[in-house]
Short mmCIF file of C-alpha atoms in Angstrom, two decimals:
data_model
loop_
_atom_site.label_atom_id
_atom_site.label_comp_id
_atom_site.label_asym_id
_atom_site.label_seq_id
_atom_site.Cartn_x
_atom_site.Cartn_y
_atom_site.Cartn_z
CA MET A 1 -41.80 -17.28 -15.73
CA ILE A 2 -45.00 -15.86 -17.32
CA ILE A 3 -48.31 -15.72 -15.42
CA SER A 4 -51.27 -14.57 -17.56
CA ASN A 5 -54.96 -14.48 -17.99
CA SER A 6 -57.31 -12.89 -20.47
CA THR A 7 -56.60 -9.35 -19.21
CA ASP A 8 -53.10 -9.28 -17.71
CA THR A 9 -49.62 -10.83 -18.00
CA ILE A 10 -47.01 -10.86 -15.37
CA ARG A 11 -43.36 -11.70 -16.31
CA ILE A 12 -41.42 -12.88 -13.28
CA PRO A 13 -37.59 -12.84 -13.70
CA LEU A 14 -35.91 -16.00 -12.50
CA VAL A 15 -32.29 -16.68 -11.60
CA GLU A 16 -30.26 -19.83 -11.69
CA GLY A 17 -32.23 -22.91 -10.66
CA ASN A 18 -35.52 -21.23 -11.72
CA LYS A 19 -35.66 -19.29 -8.47
CA MET A 20 -37.31 -15.99 -7.81
CA LEU A 21 -35.42 -13.34 -5.80
CA ILE A 22 -37.65 -11.86 -3.10
CA ASN A 23 -37.53 -8.13 -2.54
CA TRP A 24 -37.66 -8.33 1.25
CA LEU A 25 -39.02 -4.93 2.38
CA ASP A 26 -39.13 -5.47 6.14
CA LYS A 27 -40.10 -7.89 8.86
CA TRP A 28 -43.20 -9.54 7.59
CA GLU A 29 -45.43 -8.46 10.61
CA ARG A 30 -44.55 -4.86 9.77
CA THR A 31 -44.97 -5.25 6.04
CA PHE A 32 -48.40 -6.79 6.27
CA ARG A 33 -51.20 -6.10 8.74
CA HIS A 34 -50.91 -8.97 11.17
CA TYR A 35 -53.47 -10.34 13.61
CA SER A 36 -52.85 -13.19 15.95
CA PHE A 37 -55.32 -16.07 16.24
CA LEU A 38 -56.32 -14.88 19.75
CA ASP A 39 -56.97 -11.40 18.31
CA ILE A 40 -59.39 -12.87 15.75
CA LEU A 41 -61.17 -15.04 18.38
CA ARG A 42 -61.56 -11.99 20.61
CA ALA A 43 -62.96 -9.86 17.82
CA TYR A 44 -65.40 -12.64 16.80
CA LYS A 45 -66.62 -12.94 20.34
CA ASP A 46 -67.26 -9.18 20.40
CA TYR A 47 -69.20 -9.53 17.18
CA LEU A 48 -71.35 -12.29 18.68
CA ASP A 49 -71.90 -10.24 21.86
CA ASN A 50 -72.99 -7.27 19.69
CA ASP A 51 -70.04 -5.26 21.03
CA LYS A 52 -67.71 -3.21 18.84
CA PRO A 53 -65.05 -5.61 17.63
CA SER A 54 -61.44 -4.75 18.26
CA ILE A 55 -60.72 -5.48 14.62
CA GLU A 56 -62.68 -3.55 11.97
CA ALA A 57 -64.10 -5.76 9.29
CA SER A 58 -63.32 -3.01 6.70
CA SER A 59 -59.63 -3.91 7.14
CA PHE A 60 -60.26 -7.12 5.15
CA LYS A 61 -62.27 -5.56 2.36
CA ASP A 62 -60.65 -5.96 -1.12
CA SER A 63 -57.69 -7.66 0.47
CA ILE A 64 -56.08 -11.00 0.16
CA CYS A 65 -56.17 -12.76 3.53
CA VAL A 66 -53.71 -15.51 4.43
CA VAL A 67 -54.30 -17.88 7.24
CA ALA A 68 -51.03 -19.47 8.36
CA VAL A 69 -49.33 -21.09 11.28
CA THR A 70 -46.10 -19.56 12.46
CA ALA A 71 -43.34 -21.38 14.33
CA THR A 72 -43.13 -19.12 17.40
CA GLY A 73 -42.06 -21.12 20.45
CA LEU A 74 -40.86 -24.16 18.63
CA TYR A 75 -37.38 -24.74 19.92
CA ASP A 76 -36.35 -27.03 17.08
CA ILE A 77 -36.85 -24.33 14.43
CA LYS A 78 -34.04 -21.73 14.51
CA PRO A 79 -34.86 -18.08 13.81
CA VAL A 80 -32.94 -15.95 11.26
CA PRO A 81 -31.50 -12.47 11.70
CA LEU A 82 -34.45 -10.86 9.97
CA GLU A 83 -37.06 -12.60 12.05
CA ALA A 84 -37.57 -13.68 15.60
CA GLN A 85 -39.69 -16.49 14.16
CA TYR A 86 -39.20 -18.85 11.30
CA PRO A 87 -39.89 -16.54 8.35
CA GLY A 88 -41.60 -19.06 6.06
CA VAL A 89 -44.94 -17.21 6.21
CA GLY A 90 -43.28 -13.83 5.68
CA ALA A 91 -41.31 -15.21 2.68
CA THR A 92 -44.49 -16.58 1.14
CA LEU A 93 -46.42 -13.34 1.63
CA THR A 94 -43.51 -11.25 0.40
CA ALA A 95 -43.29 -13.33 -2.80
CA ILE A 96 -47.04 -12.90 -3.41
CA ASN A 97 -46.71 -9.12 -2.70
CA ASN A 98 -43.82 -8.80 -5.13
CA ILE A 99 -45.88 -10.54 -7.85
CA LEU A 100 -48.97 -8.41 -7.24
CA TYR A 101 -47.01 -5.11 -7.34
CA ARG A 102 -44.41 -6.16 -9.85
CA GLN A 103 -41.56 -5.41 -7.32
CA PHE A 104 -39.16 -7.86 -8.96
CA ILE A 105 -35.43 -7.87 -8.37
CA LYS A 106 -33.62 -8.07 -11.70
CA MET A 107 -30.08 -9.38 -12.23
CA PRO A 108 -27.90 -7.38 -14.60
CA PRO A 109 -26.22 -9.28 -17.49
CA VAL A 110 -22.85 -10.95 -16.92
CA TRP A 111 -20.97 -8.36 -18.93
CA PHE A 112 -22.05 -5.66 -16.47
CA ASN A 113 -20.33 -7.32 -13.54
CA TRP A 114 -17.18 -7.89 -15.64
CA MET A 115 -17.22 -4.19 -16.62
CA LEU A 116 -17.51 -3.19 -13.00
CA ILE A 117 -14.69 -5.49 -12.02
CA TYR A 118 -12.52 -3.97 -14.82
CA ILE A 119 -13.30 -0.39 -13.88
CA LEU A 120 -12.69 -0.95 -10.14
CA SER A 121 -9.43 -2.74 -10.83
CA LEU A 122 -8.27 0.38 -12.72
CA LEU A 123 -9.23 2.82 -9.98
CA PRO A 124 -6.23 2.34 -7.68
CA PRO A 125 -3.69 2.96 -10.47
CA LEU A 126 -5.59 6.20 -11.34
CA LEU A 127 -6.17 7.28 -7.76
CA ILE A 128 -3.07 6.27 -5.85
CA SER A 129 -0.30 6.15 -8.43
CA GLU A 130 2.56 8.64 -7.98
CA GLU A 131 2.31 11.12 -5.15
CA ARG A 132 -1.33 12.21 -5.28
CA PRO A 133 -2.70 14.05 -2.25
CA LEU A 134 -5.39 12.38 -0.22
CA ARG A 135 -4.90 9.07 -2.09
CA GLU A 136 -5.94 6.93 0.91
CA ILE A 137 -9.13 9.00 1.28
CA LEU A 138 -9.86 8.60 -2.46
CA SER A 139 -9.43 4.85 -2.22
CA VAL A 140 -11.78 4.50 0.76
CA ALA A 141 -14.24 6.86 -1.01
CA SER A 142 -14.19 4.62 -4.05
CA VAL A 143 -15.20 1.62 -1.93
CA LEU A 144 -18.04 3.69 -0.32
CA VAL A 145 -19.23 4.83 -3.77
CA VAL A 146 -19.38 1.22 -4.99
CA ALA A 147 -21.28 0.11 -1.85
CA PHE A 148 -23.64 3.03 -2.18
CA LEU A 149 -24.16 2.28 -5.90
CA GLY A 150 -25.05 -1.33 -5.00
CA TYR A 151 -27.53 0.00 -2.46
CA LEU A 152 -29.16 2.43 -4.93
CA LEU A 153 -29.44 -0.34 -7.52
CA PHE A 154 -31.06 -2.58 -4.94
CA ILE A 155 -33.57 0.07 -4.08
CA ALA A 156 -34.28 0.17 -7.83
CA ASN A 157 -34.86 -3.61 -7.71
CA VAL A 158 -31.57 -4.44 -9.42
CA GLU A 159 -29.31 -6.87 -7.51
CA ILE A 160 -25.60 -6.94 -8.32
CA ASP A 161 -22.91 -9.03 -6.71
CA ILE A 162 -20.35 -6.41 -5.56
CA SER A 163 -18.10 -8.92 -3.80
CA LEU A 164 -15.95 -9.65 -6.93
CA PRO A 165 -15.75 -6.01 -7.99
CA LEU A 166 -14.69 -4.99 -4.45
CA LEU A 167 -12.21 -7.80 -4.40
CA SER A 168 -10.72 -6.65 -7.67
CA LEU A 169 -10.54 -3.13 -6.18
CA PHE A 170 -8.77 -4.41 -3.10
CA GLY A 171 -6.39 -6.59 -5.07
CA SER A 172 -5.51 -3.74 -7.38
CA TYR A 173 -5.05 -1.41 -4.48
CA VAL A 174 -2.72 -3.83 -2.75
CA ALA A 175 -0.69 -4.36 -5.94
CA VAL A 176 -0.39 -0.61 -6.65
CA GLY A 177 0.35 0.10 -2.96
CA ALA A 178 3.13 -2.55 -2.99
CA TYR A 179 4.52 -1.07 -6.20
CA ASN A 180 4.53 2.43 -4.69
CA PHE A 181 6.16 1.14 -1.53
CA VAL A 182 9.02 -0.46 -3.47
CA ARG A 183 9.31 2.69 -5.71
CA VAL A 184 9.42 5.09 -2.78
CA SER A 185 11.93 2.84 -0.96
CA MET A 186 14.17 2.84 -4.01
CA GLU A 187 13.84 6.59 -4.42
CA ARG A 188 14.74 7.14 -0.76
CA ARG A 189 17.78 4.90 -1.10
CA ASN A 190 18.85 6.88 -4.26
CA PHE A 191 18.27 10.16 -2.39
CA LEU A 192 20.41 8.86 0.46
CA ASN A 193 23.15 7.90 -1.92
CA LEU A 194 23.04 11.36 -3.49
CA ALA A 195 23.15 12.96 -0.06
CA VAL A 196 26.23 11.01 1.19
CA THR A 197 28.32 10.54 -1.94
CA ASP A 198 30.54 12.81 -3.96
CA GLY A 199 29.14 13.25 -7.42
CA LEU A 200 32.48 13.26 -9.27
CA THR A 201 34.39 10.36 -7.62
CA GLY A 202 31.52 8.22 -6.24
CA LEU A 203 33.25 8.21 -2.79
CA TYR A 204 31.45 9.30 0.33
CA ASN A 205 31.43 13.04 1.03
CA VAL A 206 33.26 14.45 4.02
CA ARG A 207 30.13 15.24 6.03
CA TYR A 208 28.95 11.63 5.99
CA PHE A 209 32.55 10.44 6.55
CA ARG A 210 32.85 12.58 9.71
CA MET A 211 29.57 11.23 11.05
CA LEU A 212 30.77 7.61 10.62
CA MET A 213 34.13 8.43 12.06
CA LYS A 214 32.59 10.08 15.14
CA THR A 215 30.58 6.91 15.76
CA GLU A 216 33.71 4.78 15.32
CA CYS A 217 35.57 6.92 17.85
CA MET A 218 32.81 6.34 20.39
CA VAL A 219 32.87 2.60 19.86
CA ALA A 220 36.64 2.34 19.95
CA GLY A 221 36.84 4.64 22.98
CA ASP A 222 35.05 2.19 25.29
CA GLY A 223 37.65 -0.51 24.59
CA SER A 224 35.09 -2.96 23.04
CA ALA A 225 36.59 -2.77 19.56
CA LYS A 226 40.00 -2.87 18.02
CA SER A 227 41.73 0.35 17.12
CA PHE A 228 41.28 1.86 13.68
CA CYS A 229 43.39 4.01 11.36
CA VAL A 230 42.78 7.09 9.26
CA LEU A 231 44.61 7.66 5.93
CA THR A 232 44.74 11.09 4.23
CA ILE A 233 45.67 10.92 0.52
CA ASP A 234 46.87 13.83 -1.60
CA ILE A 235 47.47 13.61 -5.36
CA ASP A 236 50.97 14.87 -6.09
CA HIS A 237 51.22 17.96 -8.26
CA PHE A 238 47.52 17.80 -9.09
CA LYS A 239 47.48 21.51 -10.08
CA ASN A 240 49.82 20.70 -12.99
CA PHE A 241 47.16 18.31 -14.46
CA ASN A 242 44.56 21.15 -14.46
CA ASP A 243 46.94 23.84 -15.67
CA THR A 244 48.60 21.73 -18.42
CA TYR A 245 45.78 19.55 -19.67
CA GLY A 246 42.62 21.23 -18.48
CA HIS A 247 40.04 20.50 -15.83
CA GLN A 248 38.52 17.66 -17.75
CA VAL A 249 41.72 15.71 -17.36
CA GLY A 250 41.90 16.73 -13.69
CA ASP A 251 38.45 15.30 -13.22
CA LEU A 252 39.52 12.09 -15.02
CA VAL A 253 42.52 11.73 -12.67
CA LEU A 254 40.28 12.17 -9.63
CA ARG A 255 37.84 9.56 -10.83
CA GLU A 256 40.57 7.01 -11.67
CA VAL A 257 42.37 7.46 -8.40
CA ALA A 258 39.05 7.13 -6.46
CA GLU A 259 38.40 3.86 -8.39
CA VAL A 260 41.83 2.47 -7.50
CA ILE A 261 41.19 3.37 -3.81
CA LYS A 262 37.83 1.61 -3.78
CA ASN A 263 39.43 -1.51 -5.26
CA SER A 264 42.30 -1.38 -2.78
CA VAL A 265 40.37 -1.36 0.50
CA ARG A 266 38.00 -3.75 2.17
CA ALA A 267 34.22 -3.55 1.97
CA SER A 268 34.10 -2.51 5.61
CA ASP A 269 36.47 0.41 5.15
CA ILE A 270 35.16 3.91 4.44
CA ALA A 271 36.69 6.03 1.65
CA ALA A 272 35.61 9.64 1.07
CA ARG A 273 36.62 12.72 -0.86
CA TYR A 274 37.97 15.14 1.66
CA GLY A 275 38.09 18.13 -0.66
CA GLY A 276 39.80 19.10 -3.89
CA GLU A 277 42.41 16.45 -4.77
CA GLU A 278 42.55 15.10 -1.21
CA MET A 279 40.89 11.93 -0.07
CA ILE A 280 40.50 10.18 3.21
CA ILE A 281 40.02 6.59 4.33
CA MET A 282 39.01 4.96 7.62
CA LEU A 283 40.30 1.43 8.07
CA LYS A 284 38.23 -0.33 10.66
CA ASN A 285 39.79 -2.79 13.20
CA THR A 286 43.28 -2.00 11.93
CA SER A 287 46.47 -1.45 13.96
CA LEU A 288 49.03 1.18 12.96
CA ASP A 289 51.34 -1.34 11.28
CA GLU A 290 48.41 -2.70 9.29
CA GLY A 291 47.42 0.80 8.36
CA LEU A 292 50.93 1.52 7.10
CA ASN A 293 50.89 -1.65 4.95
CA ALA A 294 47.45 -0.69 3.58
CA ALA A 295 48.74 2.78 2.75
CA GLU A 296 51.72 1.39 0.86
CA LYS A 297 49.48 -0.91 -1.07
CA ILE A 298 47.23 1.96 -2.08
CA ARG A 299 50.17 4.22 -3.01
CA SER A 300 51.73 1.40 -5.11
CA ASN A 301 48.42 0.57 -6.91
CA ILE A 302 47.92 4.20 -7.85
CA GLU A 303 51.51 4.60 -9.01
CA THR A 304 51.21 1.55 -11.34
CA HIS A 305 47.79 2.50 -12.64
CA LEU A 306 47.94 4.47 -15.90
CA VAL A 307 45.30 7.08 -16.51
CA LYS A 308 44.40 7.21 -20.19
CA ASP A 309 42.27 9.40 -22.36
CA ARG A 310 41.99 9.63 -26.19
CA ASP A 311 45.21 11.67 -26.52
CA ASN A 312 47.57 10.91 -23.66
CA ILE A 313 48.60 8.47 -20.90
CA TYR A 314 49.15 10.06 -17.44
CA LYS A 315 51.09 8.66 -14.53
CA VAL A 316 49.78 9.64 -11.11
CA THR A 317 51.46 9.44 -7.73
CA VAL A 318 50.05 10.23 -4.27
CA SER A 319 51.32 10.95 -0.78
CA ILE A 320 49.58 9.34 2.21
CA GLY A 321 49.53 10.17 5.94
CA VAL A 322 48.51 7.58 8.46
CA SER A 323 47.23 8.00 12.06
CA SER A 324 46.00 5.48 14.55
CA PHE A 325 43.24 5.90 17.15
CA CYS A 326 44.37 6.46 20.66
CA TYR A 327 42.32 6.68 23.82
CA ASP A 328 40.40 9.97 24.09
CA ASP A 329 40.99 10.86 20.46
CA ASP A 330 38.19 12.51 18.48
CA GLU A 331 37.83 12.76 14.70
CA ASP A 332 39.49 16.18 14.47
CA MET A 333 42.57 14.99 16.32
CA LEU A 334 42.92 11.92 14.18
CA ILE A 335 42.60 13.85 10.96
CA LYS A 336 45.07 16.43 12.15
CA ARG A 337 47.73 13.79 12.94
CA ALA A 338 47.18 12.09 9.52
CA ASP A 339 47.54 15.49 7.83
CA GLY A 340 50.73 16.11 9.77
CA ALA A 341 52.11 12.75 8.64
CA LEU A 342 51.06 13.59 5.03
#
């Protein structure tokens, strides 16, 4: 909207609906010099009585004076957070003041807000991706920077809607945070697998096997669970494979035997590489007779399995010792009895 006369032109920026945004500086009675009606009457009485008035007449010189009725004391008119009274007079005076001093609030173009949304949505991937130190602090700092930027622009009479940019920042932060949570969880699971498995055979390592076996001994020892069996397996004449065909064939034999063992036991059973060419299995909830049957099944499956490479076919046999848990057994006693049977 343009207001003009012969000497001056004032351009008032309008927003949607042809409305003017008011730059609200403070509560209106503190922004403008304010006198109540009783103050004016008292000063006028002093003037008539030739006394010094409580309000100096010079205060009104070269000023615009507004006479208005406020809504103080009217119970049916609700106040607002900015004012104890209905702020209609303050809003009118502030609008006039903004026009006189050209203190207009300007709205940035639409592309500015979209650019801000785009930039803030990219901040979390840049700040909190991977394992960056102080990433949470950086994320909070970015929100504070945006809020402070909005405040500085408002002081400069530029009003921006930071709700959508902050929402994009929050949404992006949640998305990246969720991605990092899943990534870290998967990495931890992979690290756990590396820590408890044997790299050559894919079976559990002996350290993890002993920890599980110790727990199983404690559970079976209180009589609440069925007994379990331990099988120690040794590849017959394994040294001949290494000496005759080389260590690569020896490694191939170990991997193939381990694969047959994994396919021959239940999902609840625990198979591990005990060391060298020796392997060990814990069969949960298994009696001695069931353990012997399982051992014969494993022995037979390995015997009928042919290990092949590009040049040769190798036949592998194993020997197996079986022990069953007895009251007061620990993991060392069980393994020792299975080794003796082997």
